[in-house]
PDB file of C-alpha atoms in Angstrom:
ATOM      1  CA  MET A 296      -3.712 -24.670  18.824  1.00 71.00           C
ATOM      2  CA  SER A 297      -5.504 -21.444  19.639  1.00 80.00           C
ATOM      3  CA  GLU A 298      -4.601 -18.088  18.091  1.00 84.00           C
ATOM      4  CA  LYS A 299      -5.843 -14.554  18.557  1.00 88.00           C
ATOM      5  CA  LEU A 300      -9.116 -13.963  16.753  1.00 91.00           C
ATOM      6  CA  GLN A 301      -7.782 -11.015  14.746  1.00 88.00           C
ATOM      7  CA  LYS A 302      -4.878 -13.129  13.496  1.00 84.00           C
ATOM      8  CA  VAL A 303      -7.175 -15.966  12.396  1.00 86.00           C
ATOM      9  CA  LEU A 304      -9.405 -13.565  10.474  1.00 87.00           C
ATOM     10  CA  ALA A 305      -6.445 -11.690   8.992  1.00 81.00           C
ATOM     11  CA  ASN A 306      -4.871 -14.945   7.804  1.00 75.00           C
ATOM     12  CA  ALA A 307      -8.202 -15.777   6.185  1.00 76.00           C
ATOM     13  CA  GLY A 308      -8.118 -12.539   4.193  1.00 73.00           C
ATOM     14  CA  HIS A 309     -10.929 -10.663   5.974  1.00 81.00           C
ATOM     15  CA  GLY A 310      -8.845  -7.551   6.640  1.00 79.00           C
ATOM     16  CA  SER A 311      -5.644  -6.443   8.288  1.00 79.00           C
ATOM     17  CA  ARG A 312      -5.206  -7.067  12.007  1.00 82.00           C
ATOM     18  CA  ARG A 313      -5.768  -3.374  12.680  1.00 83.00           C
ATOM     19  CA  GLU A 314      -9.024  -3.362  10.711  1.00 86.00           C
ATOM     20  CA  ILE A 315     -10.269  -6.480  12.499  1.00 90.00           C
ATOM     21  CA  GLU A 316      -9.322  -5.129  15.922  1.00 91.00           C
ATOM     22  CA  THR A 317     -11.452  -2.075  15.157  1.00 91.00           C
ATOM     23  CA  MET A 318     -14.351  -4.362  14.180  1.00 93.00           C
ATOM     24  CA  ILE A 319     -13.971  -6.329  17.427  1.00 94.00           C
ATOM     25  CA  GLU A 320     -13.949  -3.135  19.496  1.00 94.00           C
ATOM     26  CA  ALA A 321     -17.146  -2.042  17.728  1.00 93.00           C
ATOM     27  CA  GLY A 322     -18.870  -5.323  18.646  1.00 94.00           C
ATOM     28  CA  ARG A 323     -19.265  -6.374  15.005  1.00 94.00           C
ATOM     29  CA  ILE A 324     -17.732  -9.859  15.377  1.00 94.00           C
ATOM     30  CA  SER A 325     -19.102 -12.863  17.255  1.00 94.00           C
ATOM     31  CA  VAL A 326     -17.839 -16.406  17.815  1.00 93.00           C
ATOM     32  CA  ASP A 327     -20.493 -19.108  18.188  1.00 92.00           C
ATOM     33  CA  GLY A 328     -23.081 -16.480  19.089  1.00 92.00           C
ATOM     34  CA  LYS A 329     -20.971 -14.631  21.668  1.00 93.00           C
ATOM     35  CA  ILE A 330     -19.775 -11.086  20.968  1.00 95.00           C
ATOM     36  CA  ALA A 331     -15.984 -11.156  20.697  1.00 93.00           C
ATOM     37  CA  LYS A 332     -13.649  -8.883  22.622  1.00 93.00           C
ATOM     38  CA  LEU A 333     -10.029  -7.920  22.118  1.00 91.00           C
ATOM     39  CA  GLY A 334      -7.698 -10.628  23.374  1.00 89.00           C
ATOM     40  CA  ASP A 335     -10.030 -13.520  22.555  1.00 92.00           C
ATOM     41  CA  ARG A 336      -8.278 -16.616  21.244  1.00 91.00           C
ATOM     42  CA  VAL A 337      -9.913 -19.272  19.079  1.00 89.00           C
ATOM     43  CA  GLU A 338      -9.061 -22.670  17.703  1.00 85.00           C
ATOM     44  CA  VAL A 339     -10.622 -23.259  14.312  1.00 81.00           C
ATOM     45  CA  VAL A 340     -12.677 -26.465  14.465  1.00 82.00           C
ATOM     46  CA  ALA A 341     -15.464 -27.931  12.386  1.00 79.00           C
ATOM     47  CA  GLY A 342     -18.806 -26.302  13.103  1.00 82.00           C
ATOM     48  CA  MET A 343     -17.387 -23.057  14.494  1.00 87.00           C
ATOM     49  CA  LYS A 344     -19.387 -20.007  13.437  1.00 90.00           C
ATOM     50  CA  ILE A 345     -17.562 -16.679  13.257  1.00 92.00           C
ATOM     51  CA  ARG A 346     -19.843 -13.848  12.183  1.00 93.00           C
ATOM     52  CA  LEU A 347     -19.127 -10.319  10.971  1.00 91.00           C
ATOM     53  CA  ASP A 348     -22.146  -8.007  11.138  1.00 92.00           C
ATOM     54  CA  GLY A 349     -24.298 -11.103  11.558  1.00 91.00           C
ATOM     55  CA  HIS A 350     -22.954 -12.887   8.476  1.00 89.00           C
ATOM     56  CA  VAL A 351     -20.902 -16.073   8.770  1.00 89.00           C
ATOM     57  CA  VAL A 352     -17.381 -15.596   7.414  1.00 85.00           C
ATOM     58  CA  SER A 353     -15.537 -18.422   5.724  1.00 77.00           C
ATOM     59  CA  ILE A 354     -12.306 -19.518   7.365  1.00 76.00           C
ATOM     60  CA  LYS A 355     -11.621 -22.846   5.669  1.00 58.00           C
ATOM     61  CA  GLU A 356     -12.185 -21.542   2.144  1.00 47.00           C
ATOM     62  CA  SER A 357      -9.961 -18.517   2.718  1.00 47.00           C
ATOM     63  CA  GLU A 358      -7.207 -20.556   4.394  1.00 47.00           C
ATOM     64  CA  GLU A 359      -6.952 -22.624   1.231  1.00 54.00           C
ATOM     65  CA  ALA A 360      -6.799 -19.584  -1.038  1.00 65.00           C
ATOM     66  CA  VAL A 361      -3.595 -18.693  -2.827  1.00 81.00           C
ATOM     67  CA  CYS A 362      -1.820 -15.551  -1.634  1.00 89.00           C
ATOM     68  CA  ARG A 363      -2.238 -12.841  -4.269  1.00 93.00           C
ATOM     69  CA  VAL A 364      -0.667  -9.380  -4.473  1.00 96.00           C
ATOM     70  CA  LEU A 365      -1.596  -6.458  -6.708  1.00 96.00           C
ATOM     71  CA  ALA A 366       0.536  -3.427  -7.544  1.00 97.00           C
ATOM     72  CA  TYR A 367      -1.851  -0.487  -7.989  1.00 97.00           C
ATOM     73  CA  TYR A 368      -1.038   2.990  -9.319  1.00 97.00           C
ATOM     74  CA  LYS A 369      -3.057   5.194  -6.996  1.00 97.00           C
ATOM     75  CA  PRO A 370      -4.055   8.515  -8.557  1.00 96.00           C
ATOM     76  CA  GLU A 371      -4.381  11.728  -6.583  1.00 95.00           C
ATOM     77  CA  GLY A 372      -7.923  12.234  -5.320  1.00 94.00           C
ATOM     78  CA  GLU A 373      -8.648   8.643  -4.239  1.00 95.00           C
ATOM     79  CA  LEU A 374      -9.163   7.753  -0.586  1.00 95.00           C
ATOM     80  CA  CYS A 375      -7.537   4.738   1.109  1.00 92.00           C
ATOM     81  CA  THR A 376     -10.817   3.510   2.571  1.00 90.00           C
ATOM     82  CA  ARG A 377     -13.342   0.868   1.569  1.00 86.00           C
ATOM     83  CA  SER A 378     -16.216   3.336   1.330  1.00 83.00           C
ATOM     84  CA  ASP A 379     -16.767   7.050   1.728  1.00 86.00           C
ATOM     85  CA  PRO A 380     -19.999   8.582   3.081  1.00 89.00           C
ATOM     86  CA  GLU A 381     -19.578  11.473   0.637  1.00 90.00           C
ATOM     87  CA  GLY A 382     -19.297   9.140  -2.338  1.00 87.00           C
ATOM     88  CA  ARG A 383     -15.737  10.093  -3.252  1.00 92.00           C
ATOM     89  CA  PRO A 384     -13.640   7.548  -5.211  1.00 93.00           C
ATOM     90  CA  THR A 385     -11.607   5.034  -3.216  1.00 95.00           C
ATOM     91  CA  VAL A 386      -8.616   2.840  -4.024  1.00 95.00           C
ATOM     92  CA  PHE A 387     -10.852  -0.249  -3.865  1.00 94.00           C
ATOM     93  CA  ASP A 388     -13.280   0.871  -6.586  1.00 92.00           C
ATOM     94  CA  ARG A 389     -11.346  -0.522  -9.555  1.00 90.00           C
ATOM     95  CA  LEU A 390      -9.835  -3.674  -8.040  1.00 93.00           C
ATOM     96  CA  PRO A 391     -10.916  -7.082  -9.381  1.00 91.00           C
ATOM     97  CA  LYS A 392     -13.745  -8.745  -7.466  1.00 88.00           C
ATOM     98  CA  LEU A 393     -12.975 -11.747  -5.249  1.00 84.00           C
ATOM     99  CA  ARG A 394     -14.986 -14.630  -3.819  1.00 75.00           C
ATOM    100  CA  GLY A 395     -14.183 -16.013  -0.361  1.00 70.00           C
ATOM    101  CA  SER A 396     -11.620 -13.312   0.483  1.00 78.00           C
ATOM    102  CA  ARG A 397     -10.960  -9.622  -0.073  1.00 85.00           C
ATOM    103  CA  TRP A 398      -8.169  -7.222  -0.907  1.00 92.00           C
ATOM    104  CA  VAL A 399      -6.267  -5.737   2.035  1.00 91.00           C
ATOM    105  CA  ALA A 400      -4.265  -2.546   1.478  1.00 94.00           C
ATOM    106  CA  VAL A 401      -0.624  -2.636   2.579  1.00 94.00           C
ATOM    107  CA  GLY A 402      -0.498   0.740   4.305  1.00 91.00           C
ATOM    108  CA  ARG A 403      -2.046   3.964   3.047  1.00 92.00           C
ATOM    109  CA  LEU A 404      -1.328   6.983   0.879  1.00 95.00           C
ATOM    110  CA  ASP A 405      -3.056  10.269   1.643  1.00 94.00           C
ATOM    111  CA  VAL A 406      -5.616  11.664  -0.782  1.00 94.00           C
ATOM    112  CA  ASN A 407      -3.128  14.025  -2.461  1.00 95.00           C
ATOM    113  CA  THR A 408      -0.377  11.395  -2.872  1.00 96.00           C
ATOM    114  CA  SER A 409      -0.153   9.102  -5.891  1.00 97.00           C
ATOM    115  CA  GLY A 410       1.948   6.083  -6.764  1.00 97.00           C
ATOM    116  CA  LEU A 411       2.514   2.491  -5.748  1.00 98.00           C
ATOM    117  CA  LEU A 412       0.032   0.884  -3.372  1.00 97.00           C
ATOM    118  CA  LEU A 413       0.140  -2.867  -2.745  1.00 97.00           C
ATOM    119  CA  PHE A 414      -2.926  -5.009  -2.058  1.00 97.00           C
ATOM    120  CA  THR A 415      -2.953  -8.638  -0.920  1.00 94.00           C
ATOM    121  CA  THR A 416      -5.470 -11.332  -0.031  1.00 91.00           C
ATOM    122  CA  ASP A 417      -3.265 -12.388   2.919  1.00 89.00           C
ATOM    123  CA  GLY A 418      -4.030 -10.250   5.973  1.00 86.00           C
ATOM    124  CA  GLU A 419      -1.012 -11.551   7.893  1.00 88.00           C
ATOM    125  CA  LEU A 420       1.313 -10.562   5.050  1.00 92.00           C
ATOM    126  CA  ALA A 421      -0.209  -7.068   4.995  1.00 92.00           C
ATOM    127  CA  ASN A 422       0.107  -6.713   8.769  1.00 89.00           C
ATOM    128  CA  ARG A 423       3.774  -7.731   8.839  1.00 92.00           C
ATOM    129  CA  LEU A 424       4.716  -5.519   5.900  1.00 94.00           C
ATOM    130  CA  MET A 425       3.127  -2.517   7.640  1.00 91.00           C
ATOM    131  CA  HIS A 426       4.627  -3.153  11.077  1.00 89.00           C
ATOM    132  CA  PRO A 427       7.354  -0.605  11.966  1.00 87.00           C
ATOM    133  CA  SER A 428       9.633  -3.334  13.344  1.00 88.00           C
ATOM    134  CA  ARG A 429      10.101  -4.747   9.805  1.00 91.00           C
ATOM    135  CA  GLU A 430      11.584  -1.460   8.535  1.00 91.00           C
ATOM    136  CA  VAL A 431      10.508  -2.082   4.943  1.00 94.00           C
ATOM    137  CA  GLU A 432      11.951   0.723   2.822  1.00 95.00           C
ATOM    138  CA  ARG A 433       9.626   3.021   0.877  1.00 96.00           C
ATOM    139  CA  GLU A 434      10.872   5.383  -1.831  1.00 97.00           C
ATOM    140  CA  TYR A 435       9.113   8.572  -2.944  1.00 97.00           C
ATOM    141  CA  ALA A 436       9.631  11.038  -5.767  1.00 97.00           C
ATOM    142  CA  VAL A 437       8.827  14.441  -4.312  1.00 97.00           C
ATOM    143  CA  ARG A 438       8.586  17.860  -5.916  1.00 96.00           C
ATOM    144  CA  VAL A 439       9.265  20.604  -3.399  1.00 95.00           C
ATOM    145  CA  PHE A 440       8.719  24.351  -3.467  1.00 91.00           C
ATOM    146  CA  GLY A 441      11.063  26.561  -1.468  1.00 85.00           C
ATOM    147  CA  GLN A 442      14.668  27.439  -0.791  1.00 86.00           C
ATOM    148  CA  ILE A 443      16.754  24.342  -0.034  1.00 89.00           C
ATOM    149  CA  ASP A 444      20.325  24.424   1.205  1.00 91.00           C
ATOM    150  CA  ASP A 445      22.825  21.937   2.603  1.00 93.00           C
ATOM    151  CA  GLU A 446      21.802  22.716   6.176  1.00 94.00           C
ATOM    152  CA  LYS A 447      18.168  21.756   5.532  1.00 95.00           C
ATOM    153  CA  LEU A 448      19.201  18.534   3.793  1.00 95.00           C
ATOM    154  CA  LYS A 449      21.469  17.726   6.722  1.00 95.00           C
ATOM    155  CA  GLN A 450      18.580  18.258   9.146  1.00 95.00           C
ATOM    156  CA  LEU A 451      16.309  15.981   7.143  1.00 96.00           C
ATOM    157  CA  SER A 452      18.956  13.243   7.095  1.00 95.00           C
ATOM    158  CA  LYS A 453      19.950  13.590  10.734  1.00 94.00           C
ATOM    159  CA  GLY A 454      16.385  13.911  12.041  1.00 92.00           C
ATOM    160  CA  VAL A 455      13.800  16.511  13.026  1.00 92.00           C
ATOM    161  CA  GLN A 456      11.241  16.466  15.806  1.00 92.00           C
ATOM    162  CA  LEU A 457       7.645  15.951  14.675  1.00 92.00           C
ATOM    163  CA  GLU A 458       4.570  16.008  16.911  1.00 91.00           C
ATOM    164  CA  ASP A 459       4.583  12.191  17.055  1.00 88.00           C
ATOM    165  CA  GLY A 460       8.325  11.806  17.600  1.00 90.00           C
ATOM    166  CA  PRO A 461      11.636  12.215  15.771  1.00 93.00           C
ATOM    167  CA  ALA A 462      11.857  11.289  12.093  1.00 93.00           C
ATOM    168  CA  ALA A 463      14.415  11.383   9.278  1.00 95.00           C
ATOM    169  CA  PHE A 464      14.908  10.333   5.696  1.00 96.00           C
ATOM    170  CA  ARG A 465      17.229   7.394   5.172  1.00 96.00           C
ATOM    171  CA  THR A 466      18.423   8.829   1.832  1.00 96.00           C
ATOM    172  CA  ILE A 467      17.829  12.067  -0.088  1.00 96.00           C
ATOM    173  CA  THR A 468      18.843  12.285  -3.752  1.00 96.00           C
ATOM    174  CA  PHE A 469      18.480  15.366  -5.965  1.00 94.00           C
ATOM    175  CA  GLN A 470      16.765  14.511  -9.254  1.00 93.00           C
ATOM    176  CA  GLY A 471      16.580  17.840 -11.093  1.00 90.00           C
ATOM    177  CA  GLY A 472      14.502  20.959 -11.460  1.00 84.00           C
ATOM    178  CA  GLU A 473      14.826  24.678 -11.871  1.00 78.00           C
ATOM    179  CA  GLY A 474      14.597  27.570  -9.418  1.00 76.00           C
ATOM    180  CA  ILE A 475      12.577  26.803  -6.309  1.00 81.00           C
ATOM    181  CA  ASN A 476      10.731  23.851  -7.911  1.00 88.00           C
ATOM    182  CA  GLN A 477      12.962  20.832  -7.500  1.00 92.00           C
ATOM    183  CA  TRP A 478      12.584  17.043  -7.529  1.00 96.00           C
ATOM    184  CA  TYR A 479      14.135  14.750  -4.920  1.00 96.00           C
ATOM    185  CA  ASN A 480      13.868  11.035  -4.260  1.00 97.00           C
ATOM    186  CA  VAL A 481      13.688  10.157  -0.575  1.00 97.00           C
ATOM    187  CA  THR A 482      13.453   6.900   1.356  1.00 97.00           C
ATOM    188  CA  LEU A 483      11.848   5.978   4.682  1.00 94.00           C
ATOM    189  CA  THR A 484      11.444   2.756   6.643  1.00 92.00           C
ATOM    190  CA  GLU A 485       8.128   3.545   8.320  1.00 86.00           C
ATOM    191  CA  GLY A 486       4.726   4.742   7.231  1.00 80.00           C
ATOM    192  CA  ARG A 487       3.526   7.398   9.645  1.00 86.00           C
ATOM    193  CA  ASN A 488       0.672   9.650   8.524  1.00 88.00           C
ATOM    194  CA  ARG A 489       1.879  12.265   5.988  1.00 92.00           C
ATOM    195  CA  GLU A 490       5.443  11.743   7.181  1.00 94.00           C
ATOM    196  CA  VAL A 491       7.195  12.813   3.974  1.00 96.00           C
ATOM    197  CA  ARG A 492       5.214  16.052   3.771  1.00 95.00           C
ATOM    198  CA  ARG A 493       5.644  16.826   7.466  1.00 95.00           C
ATOM    199  CA  LEU A 494       9.400  16.301   7.330  1.00 96.00           C
ATOM    200  CA  TRP A 495       9.809  18.837   4.515  1.00 96.00           C
ATOM    201  CA  GLU A 496       7.411  21.256   6.198  1.00 95.00           C
ATOM    202  CA  ALA A 497       9.487  21.040   9.386  1.00 94.00           C
ATOM    203  CA  VAL A 498      12.367  22.758   7.542  1.00 94.00           C
ATOM    204  CA  GLY A 499      10.134  25.336   5.866  1.00 93.00           C
ATOM    205  CA  VAL A 500       9.657  23.630   2.482  1.00 93.00           C
ATOM    206  CA  GLN A 501       6.320  22.778   0.883  1.00 93.00           C
ATOM    207  CA  VAL A 502       5.630  19.562  -1.052  1.00 95.00           C
ATOM    208  CA  SER A 503       3.741  20.254  -4.282  1.00 94.00           C
ATOM    209  CA  ARG A 504       3.701  16.679  -5.601  1.00 95.00           C
ATOM    210  CA  LEU A 505       4.399  13.293  -4.042  1.00 97.00           C
ATOM    211  CA  ILE A 506       4.623   9.899  -5.760  1.00 97.00           C
ATOM    212  CA  ARG A 507       5.550   6.596  -4.124  1.00 97.00           C
ATOM    213  CA  VAL A 508       7.778   4.756  -6.603  1.00 97.00           C
ATOM    214  CA  ARG A 509       8.937   1.734  -4.601  1.00 97.00           C
ATOM    215  CA  TYR A 510       7.932  -0.483  -1.660  1.00 97.00           C
ATOM    216  CA  GLY A 511      10.770  -2.744  -0.553  1.00 95.00           C
ATOM    217  CA  ASP A 512      12.234  -3.934  -3.862  1.00 96.00           C
ATOM    218  CA  ILE A 513       8.861  -3.734  -5.656  1.00 97.00           C
ATOM    219  CA  ASP A 514       8.909  -0.816  -8.116  1.00 97.00           C
ATOM    220  CA  LEU A 515       5.946   1.071  -9.508  1.00 96.00           C
ATOM    221  CA  PRO A 516       5.554  -0.885 -12.780  1.00 95.00           C
ATOM    222  CA  LYS A 517       6.634   0.966 -15.916  1.00 92.00           C
ATOM    223  CA  GLY A 518       3.801   1.721 -18.304  1.00 91.00           C
ATOM    224  CA  LEU A 519       1.082   1.247 -15.678  1.00 94.00           C
ATOM    225  CA  PRO A 520      -1.496   4.064 -15.956  1.00 94.00           C
ATOM    226  CA  ARG A 521      -2.894   5.934 -12.979  1.00 93.00           C
ATOM    227  CA  GLY A 522      -5.806   3.873 -11.678  1.00 94.00           C
ATOM    228  CA  GLY A 523      -4.374   0.688 -13.197  1.00 95.00           C
ATOM    229  CA  TYR A 524      -3.173  -2.464 -11.477  1.00 95.00           C
ATOM    230  CA  THR A 525      -1.112  -5.517 -12.273  1.00 95.00           C
ATOM    231  CA  GLU A 526      -0.809  -8.793 -10.374  1.00 94.00           C
ATOM    232  CA  LEU A 527       2.623  -9.744  -9.064  1.00 95.00           C
ATOM    233  CA  ASP A 528       4.187 -13.040 -10.083  1.00 93.00           C
ATOM    234  CA  LEU A 529       5.217 -15.824  -7.708  1.00 94.00           C
ATOM    235  CA  LYS A 530       8.813 -14.609  -7.442  1.00 94.00           C
ATOM    236  CA  ALA A 531       7.735 -11.126  -6.327  1.00 95.00           C
ATOM    237  CA  ILE A 532       5.148 -12.501  -3.892  1.00 96.00           C
ATOM    238  CA  ASN A 533       7.700 -14.790  -2.280  1.00 96.00           C
ATOM    239  CA  TYR A 534      10.182 -11.917  -2.022  1.00 97.00           C
ATOM    240  CA  LEU A 535       7.592 -10.062   0.094  1.00 96.00           C
ATOM    241  CA  ARG A 536       6.758 -13.160   2.148  1.00 96.00           C
ATOM    242  CA  GLU A 537      10.382 -13.967   2.872  1.00 95.00           C
ATOM    243  CA  LEU A 538      11.015 -10.317   3.749  1.00 94.00           C
ATOM    244  CA  VAL A 539       8.633 -10.704   6.710  1.00 94.00           C
ATOM    245  CA  GLU A 540       9.449 -14.345   7.538  1.00 93.00           C
ATOM    246  CA  LEU A 541       6.390 -16.059   6.064  1.00 92.00           C
ATOM    247  CA  GLN A 542       6.508 -19.388   4.270  1.00 90.00           C
ATOM    248  CA  PRO A 543       6.838 -19.072   0.478  1.00 91.00           C
ATOM    249  CA  GLU A 544       3.929 -19.859  -1.826  1.00 89.00           C
ATOM    250  CA  THR A 545       4.251 -22.659  -4.348  1.00 85.00           C
ATOM    251  CA  VAL A 546       1.441 -21.721  -6.743  1.00 79.00           C
ATOM    252  CA  SER A 547       0.199 -18.543  -8.388  1.00 78.00           C
ATOM    253  CA  LYS A 548      -3.131 -17.309  -9.750  1.00 71.00           C
ATOM    254  CA  LEU A 549      -1.421 -15.625 -12.691  1.00 70.00           C
ATOM    255  CA  PRO A 550      -2.261 -16.960 -16.180  1.00 60.00           C
ATOM    256  CA  VAL A 551       0.371 -18.928 -18.029  1.00 51.00           C
ATOM    257  CA  GLU A 552       3.068 -16.860 -19.736  1.00 46.00           C
ATOM    258  CA  ARG A 553       1.594 -16.995 -23.243  1.00 41.00           C
ATOM    259  CA  ASP A 554      -1.641 -15.386 -21.985  1.00 45.00           C
ATOM    260  CA  ARG A 555      -0.127 -12.755 -19.714  1.00 49.00           C
ATOM    261  CA  ARG A 556       0.506 -10.078 -22.353  1.00 52.00           C
ATOM    262  CA  ARG A 557      -3.082 -10.244 -23.554  1.00 51.00           C
ATOM    263  CA  VAL A 558      -4.478 -10.128 -19.990  1.00 51.00           C
ATOM    264  CA  LYS A 559      -2.215  -7.231 -19.012  1.00 57.00           C
ATOM    265  CA  ALA A 560      -3.138  -5.233 -22.120  1.00 57.00           C
ATOM    266  CA  ASN A 561      -6.844  -5.714 -21.389  1.00 62.00           C
ATOM    267  CA  GLN A 562      -6.339  -4.653 -17.749  1.00 59.00           C
ATOM    268  CA  ILE A 563      -4.588  -1.461 -18.812  1.00 58.00           C
ATOM    269  CA  ARG A 564      -7.276  -0.574 -21.360  1.00 58.00           C
ATOM    270  CA  ARG A 565     -10.019  -1.076 -18.756  1.00 63.00           C
ATOM    271  CA  ALA A 566      -8.074   0.883 -16.135  1.00 58.00           C
ATOM    272  CA  VAL A 567      -7.529   3.830 -18.472  1.00 55.00           C
ATOM    273  CA  LYS A 568     -11.224   3.898 -19.351  1.00 62.00           C
ATOM    274  CA  ARG A 569     -12.362   3.717 -15.718  1.00 59.00           C
ATOM    275  CA  HIS A 570      -9.784   6.273 -14.633  1.00 56.00           C
ATOM    276  CA  SER A 571     -10.939   8.785 -17.255  1.00 56.00           C
ATOM    277  CA  GLN A 572     -14.536   8.282 -16.090  1.00 54.00           C
ATOM    278  CA  VAL A 573     -13.932   8.436 -12.325  1.00 50.00           C
ATOM    279  CA  ALA A 574     -11.100  10.899 -11.866  1.00 46.00           C
ATOM    280  CA  PRO A 575     -10.279  12.827 -15.027  1.00 42.00           C
ATOM    281  CA  GLY A 576      -8.545  15.635 -13.126  1.00 42.00           C
ATOM    282  CA  SER A 577      -5.846  13.343 -11.775  1.00 41.00           C
ATOM    283  CA  ARG A 578      -4.471  12.650 -15.259  1.00 39.00           C
ATOM    284  CA  ARG A 579      -2.865  16.077 -15.499  1.00 37.00           C
ATOM    285  CA  GLY A 580       0.879  16.386 -15.481  1.00 39.00           C
ATOM    286  CA  ALA A 581       2.804  18.161 -12.755  1.00 38.00           C
ATOM    287  CA  PRO A 582       1.556  21.758 -12.833  1.00 36.00           C
ATOM    288  CA  GLY A 583       3.881  24.700 -13.046  1.00 38.00           C
ATOM    289  CA  SER A 584       7.234  22.961 -12.660  1.00 39.00           C
ATOM    290  CA  SER A 585      10.099  21.531 -14.578  1.00 40.00           C
ATOM    291  CA  LYS A 586       9.099  18.299 -16.283  1.00 40.00           C
ATOM    292  CA  PRO A 587      11.576  15.559 -15.519  1.00 42.00           C
ATOM    293  CA  GLY A 588       9.130  13.021 -16.938  1.00 42.00           C
ATOM    294  CA  LYS A 589       9.020  10.251 -14.395  1.00 46.00           C
ATOM    295  CA  PRO A 590      11.576  11.318 -11.772  1.00 48.00           C
ATOM    296  CA  ALA A 591      14.688   9.190 -11.949  1.00 46.00           C
ATOM    297  CA  LYS A 592      15.021   6.564  -9.270  1.00 45.00           C
ATOM    298  CA  SER A 593      17.668   6.866  -6.648  1.00 43.00           C
ATOM    299  CA  SER A 594      19.835   4.030  -5.457  1.00 41.00           C
ATOM    300  CA  LYS A 595      17.776   1.404  -3.649  1.00 41.00           C
ATOM    301  CA  ARG A 596      20.119   1.225  -0.746  1.00 39.00           C
ATOM    302  CA  SER A 597      21.754   3.922   1.309  1.00 36.00           C
TER     303      SER A 597
END
C-alpha cells in the first residue's frame, strides 16, 4: 500500500512531516534516482533507494526501531533548530546520539522561553502531537510586568485578535507576586509562534519570563536541571501515542528498574556540566521579581 513520501520518512524517524516537506520542496530528496516532489506516494519494497542530500536513508532499520521520547529542560538562549550559522547553542546539542534514526522536536519554544520540550524518534507521533486538530494542552508559568485587572483577564480568557487570528487562554491562574511583577499559570491548546507573549502584549502587559511546565499530562520533571533530559517510560510514551490515536508500544529502551537511578544520576551530572560550559548565563534565577521558587502548577483541566 502506497503512502505519502513525507509520512514514510517521518514514520522512519527522519524528521517531522513539516521538516521533510521542506526538504522535498528544496529538491533534497530522491526516490530511485528521481527528484521527489510534494504529493509523491511510495510503497516501500526491497531494493528501493530513498536518498537525502545524496545519501541513502534507512527505512527498514528505522521502522523496526522502538519509539523513544525524551523530556528536555530547555534553557533560555538555545535555539529550536538543528544547526545555527552563527554557532549559537541549539536544543539538539546535548541530546544522546542515535544510530538509524534521529530526534524530532515536538513543537518549538522561542529562544527566550525555557521549560519542557519533548523529543521523539517517531516522526508521525511528533506530527500528530503538534497538529492543531489534536488540541493537546500546554501549560506555562509566566511572569508578567504591568498593571493587570479583571477586565484584562476577562479579555485573555474570552479571546483577543492577533495578526494571525483570534486566540485565548483556556485557563489563567494567579500564582503569586508583588506589585507589578506577578506570576500566572496559563494553558493553551495550540502552539502558534510566541502566542503566550503576544496574548499578554495585546492587553498591554509584558512577559518577563516564560517557562513551559506541562505538555498534555507530561510535567516538566522535578529535579531536572536546565539543559538536562530524561527518557520517558513505556507508560508515558503510550499515553502520548493513545492521545493521538497511534498503536501502543510494547517494549521500551529504558534500562531495568534497578539501573535507572544510576543512569538518571549520571545524565543529570553530565547535563549540569555541559550546561555550565555552553550557557552559563541561563542558570540565573528570575531577575528583579518575587521568588516563588518554581511557580505552583495550576489545575490540569479547566
